Short mmCIF file of C-alpha atoms in Angstrom, two decimals:
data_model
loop_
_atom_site.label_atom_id
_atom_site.label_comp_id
_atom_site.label_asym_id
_atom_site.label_seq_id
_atom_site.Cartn_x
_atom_site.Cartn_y
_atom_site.Cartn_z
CA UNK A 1 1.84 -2.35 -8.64
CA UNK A 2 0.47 -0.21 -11.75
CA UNK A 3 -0.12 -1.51 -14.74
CA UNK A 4 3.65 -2.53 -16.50
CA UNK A 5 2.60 -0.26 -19.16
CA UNK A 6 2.50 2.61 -16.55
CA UNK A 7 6.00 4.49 -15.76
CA UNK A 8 7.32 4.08 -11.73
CA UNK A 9 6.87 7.39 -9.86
CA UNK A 10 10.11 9.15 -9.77
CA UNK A 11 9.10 11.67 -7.17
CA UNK A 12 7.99 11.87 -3.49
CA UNK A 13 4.89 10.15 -2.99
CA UNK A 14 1.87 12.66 -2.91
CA UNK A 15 -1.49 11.33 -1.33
CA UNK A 16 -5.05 12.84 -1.75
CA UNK A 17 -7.19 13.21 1.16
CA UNK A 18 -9.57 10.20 0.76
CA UNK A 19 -13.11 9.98 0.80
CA UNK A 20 -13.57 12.49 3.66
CA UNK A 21 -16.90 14.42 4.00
CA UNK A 22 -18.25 13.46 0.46
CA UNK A 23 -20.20 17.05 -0.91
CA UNK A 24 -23.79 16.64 0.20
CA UNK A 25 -23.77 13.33 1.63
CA UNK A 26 -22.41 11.11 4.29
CA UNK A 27 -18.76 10.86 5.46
CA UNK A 28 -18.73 7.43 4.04
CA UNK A 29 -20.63 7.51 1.19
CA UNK A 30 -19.20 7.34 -2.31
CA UNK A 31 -20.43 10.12 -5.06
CA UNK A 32 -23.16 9.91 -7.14
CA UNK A 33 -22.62 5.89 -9.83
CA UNK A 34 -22.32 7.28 -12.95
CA UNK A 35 -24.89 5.52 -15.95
CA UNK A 36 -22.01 4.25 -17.89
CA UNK A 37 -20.18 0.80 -16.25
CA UNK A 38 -16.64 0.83 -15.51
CA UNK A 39 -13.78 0.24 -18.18
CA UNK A 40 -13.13 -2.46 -17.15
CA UNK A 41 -16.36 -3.65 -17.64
CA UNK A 42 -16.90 -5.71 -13.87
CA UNK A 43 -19.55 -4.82 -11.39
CA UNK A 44 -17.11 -6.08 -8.90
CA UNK A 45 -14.54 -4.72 -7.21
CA UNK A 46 -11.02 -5.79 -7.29
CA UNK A 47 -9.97 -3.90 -3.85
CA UNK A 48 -10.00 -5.68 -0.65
CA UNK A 49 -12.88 -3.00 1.07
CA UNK A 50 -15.91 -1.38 0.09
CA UNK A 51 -14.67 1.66 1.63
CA UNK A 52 -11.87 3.84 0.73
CA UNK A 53 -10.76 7.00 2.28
CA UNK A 54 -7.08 7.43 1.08
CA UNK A 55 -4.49 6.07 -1.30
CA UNK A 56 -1.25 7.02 -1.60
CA UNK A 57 1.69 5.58 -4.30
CA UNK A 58 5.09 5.73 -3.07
CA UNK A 59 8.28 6.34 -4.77
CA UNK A 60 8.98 2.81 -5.41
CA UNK A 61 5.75 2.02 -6.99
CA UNK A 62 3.73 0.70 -3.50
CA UNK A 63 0.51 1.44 -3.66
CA UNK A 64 -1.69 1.70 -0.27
CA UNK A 65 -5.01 2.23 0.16
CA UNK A 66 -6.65 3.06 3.98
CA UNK A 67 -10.03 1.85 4.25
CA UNK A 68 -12.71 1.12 7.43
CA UNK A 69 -11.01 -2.36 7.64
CA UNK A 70 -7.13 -0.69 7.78
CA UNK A 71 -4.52 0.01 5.71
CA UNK A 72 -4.00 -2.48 2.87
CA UNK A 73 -0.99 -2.94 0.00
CA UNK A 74 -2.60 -3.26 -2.94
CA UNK A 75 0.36 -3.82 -5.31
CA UNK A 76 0.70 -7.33 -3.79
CA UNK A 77 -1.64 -9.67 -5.52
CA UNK A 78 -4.21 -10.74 -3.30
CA UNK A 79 -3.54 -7.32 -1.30
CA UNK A 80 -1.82 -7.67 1.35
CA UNK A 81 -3.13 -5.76 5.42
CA UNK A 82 -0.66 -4.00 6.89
CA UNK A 83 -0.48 -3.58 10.88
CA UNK A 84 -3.70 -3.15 12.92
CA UNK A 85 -7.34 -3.25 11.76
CA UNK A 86 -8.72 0.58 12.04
CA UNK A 87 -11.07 2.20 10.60
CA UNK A 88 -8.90 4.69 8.99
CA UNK A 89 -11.04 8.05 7.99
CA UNK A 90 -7.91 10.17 7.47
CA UNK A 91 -4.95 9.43 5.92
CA UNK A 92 -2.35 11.19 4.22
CA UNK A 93 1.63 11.39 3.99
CA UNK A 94 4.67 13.04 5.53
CA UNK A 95 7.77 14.75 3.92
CA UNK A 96 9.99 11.57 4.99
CA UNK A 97 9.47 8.07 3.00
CA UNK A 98 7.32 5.88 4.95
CA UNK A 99 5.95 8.19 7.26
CA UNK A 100 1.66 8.46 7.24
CA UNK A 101 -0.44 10.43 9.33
CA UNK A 102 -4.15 8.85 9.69
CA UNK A 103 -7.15 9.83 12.21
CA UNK A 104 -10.62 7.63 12.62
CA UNK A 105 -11.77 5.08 15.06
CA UNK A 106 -9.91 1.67 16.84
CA UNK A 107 -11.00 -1.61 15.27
CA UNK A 108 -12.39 -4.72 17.49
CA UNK A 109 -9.91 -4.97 20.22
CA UNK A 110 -7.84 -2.32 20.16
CA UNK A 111 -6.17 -0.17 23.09
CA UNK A 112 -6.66 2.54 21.32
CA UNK A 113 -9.30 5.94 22.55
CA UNK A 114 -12.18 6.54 20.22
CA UNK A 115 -11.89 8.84 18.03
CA UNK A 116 -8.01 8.10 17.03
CA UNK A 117 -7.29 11.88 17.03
CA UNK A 118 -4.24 12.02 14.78
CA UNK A 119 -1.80 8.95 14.73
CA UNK A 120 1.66 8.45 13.12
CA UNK A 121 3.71 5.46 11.31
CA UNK A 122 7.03 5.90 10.54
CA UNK A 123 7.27 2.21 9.15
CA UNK A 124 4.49 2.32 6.12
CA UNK A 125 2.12 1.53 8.73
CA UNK A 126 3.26 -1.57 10.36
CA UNK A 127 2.55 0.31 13.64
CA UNK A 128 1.38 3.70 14.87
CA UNK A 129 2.13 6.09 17.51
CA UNK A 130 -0.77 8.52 18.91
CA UNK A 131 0.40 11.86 18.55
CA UNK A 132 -2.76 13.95 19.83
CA UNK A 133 -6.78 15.26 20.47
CA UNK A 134 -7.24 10.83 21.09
CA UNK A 135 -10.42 10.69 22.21
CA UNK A 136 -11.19 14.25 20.90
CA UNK A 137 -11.16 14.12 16.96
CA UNK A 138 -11.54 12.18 13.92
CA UNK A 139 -10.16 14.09 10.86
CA UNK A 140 -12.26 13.05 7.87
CA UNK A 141 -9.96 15.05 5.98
CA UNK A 142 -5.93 15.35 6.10
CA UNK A 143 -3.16 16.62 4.65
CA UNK A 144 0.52 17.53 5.14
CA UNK A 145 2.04 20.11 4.34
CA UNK A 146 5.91 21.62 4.54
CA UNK A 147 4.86 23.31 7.60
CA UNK A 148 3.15 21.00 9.32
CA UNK A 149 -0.47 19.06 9.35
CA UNK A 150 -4.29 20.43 8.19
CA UNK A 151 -7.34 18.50 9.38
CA UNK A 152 -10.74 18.91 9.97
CA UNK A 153 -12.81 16.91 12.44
CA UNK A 154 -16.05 19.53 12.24
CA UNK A 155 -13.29 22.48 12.86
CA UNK A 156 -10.80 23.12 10.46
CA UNK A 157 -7.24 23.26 12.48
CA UNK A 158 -3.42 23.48 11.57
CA UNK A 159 -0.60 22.06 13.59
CA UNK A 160 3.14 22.24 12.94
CA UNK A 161 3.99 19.18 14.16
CA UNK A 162 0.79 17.27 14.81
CA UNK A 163 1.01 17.45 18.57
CA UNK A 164 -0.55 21.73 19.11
CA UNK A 165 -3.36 22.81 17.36
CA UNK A 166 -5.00 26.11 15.90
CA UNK A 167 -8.27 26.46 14.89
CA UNK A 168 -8.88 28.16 11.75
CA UNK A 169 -11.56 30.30 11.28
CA UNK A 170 -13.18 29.14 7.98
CA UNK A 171 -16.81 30.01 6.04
CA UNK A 172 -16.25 26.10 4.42
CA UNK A 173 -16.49 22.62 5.12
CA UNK A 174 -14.03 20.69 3.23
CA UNK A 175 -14.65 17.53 1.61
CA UNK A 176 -11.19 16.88 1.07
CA UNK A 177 -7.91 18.66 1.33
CA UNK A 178 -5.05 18.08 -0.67
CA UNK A 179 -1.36 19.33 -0.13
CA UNK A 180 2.40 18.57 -1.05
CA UNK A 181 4.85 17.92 1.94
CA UNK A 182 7.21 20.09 0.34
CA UNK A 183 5.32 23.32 -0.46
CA UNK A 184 2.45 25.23 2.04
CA UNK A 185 -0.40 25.56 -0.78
CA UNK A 186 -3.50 23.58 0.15
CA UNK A 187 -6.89 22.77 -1.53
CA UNK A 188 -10.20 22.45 -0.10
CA UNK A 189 -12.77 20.69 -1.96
CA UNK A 190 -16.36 22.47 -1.44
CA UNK A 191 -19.84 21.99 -2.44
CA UNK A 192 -19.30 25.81 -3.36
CA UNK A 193 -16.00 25.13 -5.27
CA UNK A 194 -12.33 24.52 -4.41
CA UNK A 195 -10.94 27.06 -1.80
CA UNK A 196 -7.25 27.59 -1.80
CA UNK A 197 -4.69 28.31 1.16
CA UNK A 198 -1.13 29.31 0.42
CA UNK A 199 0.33 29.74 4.24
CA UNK A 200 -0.41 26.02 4.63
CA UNK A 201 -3.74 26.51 5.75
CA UNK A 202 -4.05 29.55 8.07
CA UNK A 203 -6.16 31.71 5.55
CA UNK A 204 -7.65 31.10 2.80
CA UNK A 205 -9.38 32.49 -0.59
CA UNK A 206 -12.18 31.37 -3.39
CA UNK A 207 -10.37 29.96 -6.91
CA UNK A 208 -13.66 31.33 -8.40
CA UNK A 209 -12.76 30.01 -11.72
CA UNK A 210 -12.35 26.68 -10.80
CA UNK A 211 -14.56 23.24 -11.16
CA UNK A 212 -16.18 22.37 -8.12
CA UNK A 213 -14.39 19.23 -7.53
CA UNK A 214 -14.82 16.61 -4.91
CA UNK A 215 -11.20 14.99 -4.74
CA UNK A 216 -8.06 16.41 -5.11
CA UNK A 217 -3.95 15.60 -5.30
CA UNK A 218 -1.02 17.29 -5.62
CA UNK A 219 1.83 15.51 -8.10
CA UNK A 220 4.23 18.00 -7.30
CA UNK A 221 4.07 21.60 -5.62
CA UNK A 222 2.78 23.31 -8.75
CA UNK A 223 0.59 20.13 -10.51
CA UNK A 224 -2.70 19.50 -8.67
CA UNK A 225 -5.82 16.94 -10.10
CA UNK A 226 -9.41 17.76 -9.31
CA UNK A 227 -12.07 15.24 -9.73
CA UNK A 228 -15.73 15.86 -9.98
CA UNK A 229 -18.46 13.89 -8.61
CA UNK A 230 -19.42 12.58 -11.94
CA UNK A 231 -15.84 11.63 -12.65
CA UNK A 232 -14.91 14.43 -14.45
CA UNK A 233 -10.81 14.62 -14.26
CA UNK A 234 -9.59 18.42 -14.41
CA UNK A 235 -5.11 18.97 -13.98
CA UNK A 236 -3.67 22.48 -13.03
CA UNK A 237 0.05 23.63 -13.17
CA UNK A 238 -0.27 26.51 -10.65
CA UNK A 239 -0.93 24.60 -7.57
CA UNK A 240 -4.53 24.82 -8.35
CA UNK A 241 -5.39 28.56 -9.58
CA UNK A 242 -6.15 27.81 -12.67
CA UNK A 243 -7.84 24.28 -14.13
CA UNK A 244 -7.93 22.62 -17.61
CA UNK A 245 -10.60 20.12 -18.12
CA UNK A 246 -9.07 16.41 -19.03
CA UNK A 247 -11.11 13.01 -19.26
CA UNK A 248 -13.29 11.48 -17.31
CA UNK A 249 -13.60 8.18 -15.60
CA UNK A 250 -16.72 6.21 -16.14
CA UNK A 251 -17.09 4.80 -12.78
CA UNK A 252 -17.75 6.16 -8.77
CA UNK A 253 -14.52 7.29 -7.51
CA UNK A 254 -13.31 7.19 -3.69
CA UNK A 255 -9.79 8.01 -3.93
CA UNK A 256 -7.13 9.85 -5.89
CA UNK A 257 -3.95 9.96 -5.65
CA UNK A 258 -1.09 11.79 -7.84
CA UNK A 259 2.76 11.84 -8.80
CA UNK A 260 5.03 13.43 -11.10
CA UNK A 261 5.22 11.17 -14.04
CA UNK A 262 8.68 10.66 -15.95
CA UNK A 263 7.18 12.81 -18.98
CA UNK A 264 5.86 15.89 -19.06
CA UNK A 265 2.06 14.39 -17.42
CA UNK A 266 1.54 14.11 -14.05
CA UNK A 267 0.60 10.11 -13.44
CA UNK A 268 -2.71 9.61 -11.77
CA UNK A 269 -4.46 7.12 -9.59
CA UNK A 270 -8.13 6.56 -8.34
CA UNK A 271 -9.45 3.72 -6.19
CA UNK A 272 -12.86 3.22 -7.73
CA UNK A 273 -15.85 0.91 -7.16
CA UNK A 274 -14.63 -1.74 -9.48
CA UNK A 275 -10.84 -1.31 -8.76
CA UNK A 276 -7.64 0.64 -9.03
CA UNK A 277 -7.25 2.61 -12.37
CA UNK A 278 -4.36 4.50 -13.66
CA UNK A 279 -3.81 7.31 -16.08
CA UNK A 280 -0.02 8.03 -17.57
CA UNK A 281 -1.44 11.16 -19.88
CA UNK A 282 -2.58 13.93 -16.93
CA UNK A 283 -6.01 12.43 -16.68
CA UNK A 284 -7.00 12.04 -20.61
CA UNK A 285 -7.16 8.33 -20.37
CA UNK A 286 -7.59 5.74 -17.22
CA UNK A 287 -7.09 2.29 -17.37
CA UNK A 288 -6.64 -0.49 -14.79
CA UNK A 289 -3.79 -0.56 -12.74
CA UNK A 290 -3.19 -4.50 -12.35
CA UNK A 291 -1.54 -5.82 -9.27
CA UNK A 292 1.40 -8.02 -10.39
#
């Protein structure tokens, strides 16, 4: 779990739309390394995969992170696989504790069609169910929202209960997108900027203000976290129409993930290349978040 230092998460889990379609370069390439070396000061990483597309931090303090090699728990010390081996491109969370939505390809021996199209767990993912578009789509990025699911798989397309689809028209390609499962306002990180939905994803405008971010979180319905390229941490408290400029973490980022801290800061996670780090003042300050 998090550091001891760092508070539990009182609030429903929130999960950022992992490494997805990184701006300008590969779908599973991490952003530009940074000059400086990590905090921690180790050139090698404490997480059990090079590649990480999601994370998410429950309510109880689990931490998961989906990766090409599946879905591991990463607050068990070493971290622990859950369920099948899949390269997991997508992966975010429902409205209901323990329930994960992911999208990607089978791993070695598995049943399942290729792409995934969108799959569901209902047990932390122990096991999965295919829901639909198997065989049709991967969703590099994923979200939920409180009516329904956002992906894109090279269209961007809503569904209110992951099974029927509508295709969104859309001038973007998001990176990442980044809802709450209890309100309909969505980000969409862009090489342009961060566009904004607040019908759950059916239109959508510019924040033309904004930081042109390449993650994103929600912590609650009105707290959001942006994080640039460079590692440059920016916080909003109006779901993501305005942004103040926090700290920065000194190392290449694949993941973020965010929760509504027991103070007035939202608490803040980010898989990085050297491990899991944790911030506990809205994103002034990271540190790493040791498995116990």
């Amino acid at each position: 779990m998090p550091n001891p230092s760092c508070p539990r998460v009182r609030a429903t889990a929130v999960l950022a739309a992992g490494a997805g379609l990184i701006l300008a370069l590969s779908a599973c390439s991490p952003s530009s390394v940074p000059a400086d070396p990590s905090p921690a000061g180790s050139t090698a990483s404490s997480l059990p995969d090079a590649h990480v597309h999601g994370l998410s931090v429950s309510t109880t303090g689990q931490v998961l992170l989906a990766t090409h090699d599946g879905l591991f728990d990463i607050t068990k010390q070493p971290a622990a696989k859950i369920g099948a081996t899949n390269d997991l491109m997508g992966f975010t969370g429902g409205t209901d504790h323990g329930v994960l939505y992911a999208s990607g390809h089978p791993g070695e021996g598995s049943d399942m069609a290729n792409p995934l199209g969108l799959i569901r767990s209902t047990d932390a993912g122990k096991t999965w169910e295919k829901l639909s578009r198997q065989g049709e789509s991967d969703f590099h990025a994923l979200t939920a929202t409180k009516s329904g699911i956002v992906g894109f798989d090279g269209a961007l397309r809503t569904s209110p209960d992951g099974k029927t689809w509508t295709t969104v028209a859309a001038d973007f390609v998001p990176a990442a997108l980044a809802g709450h499962p209890t309100s309909d306002t969505v980000l969409a990180t862009t090489p342009q900027g961060i566009r904004r939905s607040t019908d759950g994803g059916k239109t959508w405008t510019a924040v033309d203000s904004g930081p042109v971010v390449q993650f994103a979180a929600f912590a609650s319905p009105a707290e959001a976290v942006g994080i640039e390229p460079d590692g440059t941490v920016h916080t909003s408290a109006d779901a993501g129409a305005t942004w103040t400029r926090k700290g920065k973490i000194d190392d290449t980022v694949q993941a973020v993930a965010a929760a509504k801290g027991p103070e007035a800061s939202p608490t803040i996670w980010a898989a990085t290349a050297s491990g899991l780090v944790a911030s506990t003042d809205g994103g002034v300050t990271f540190r790493p978040a040791e498995a116990s």
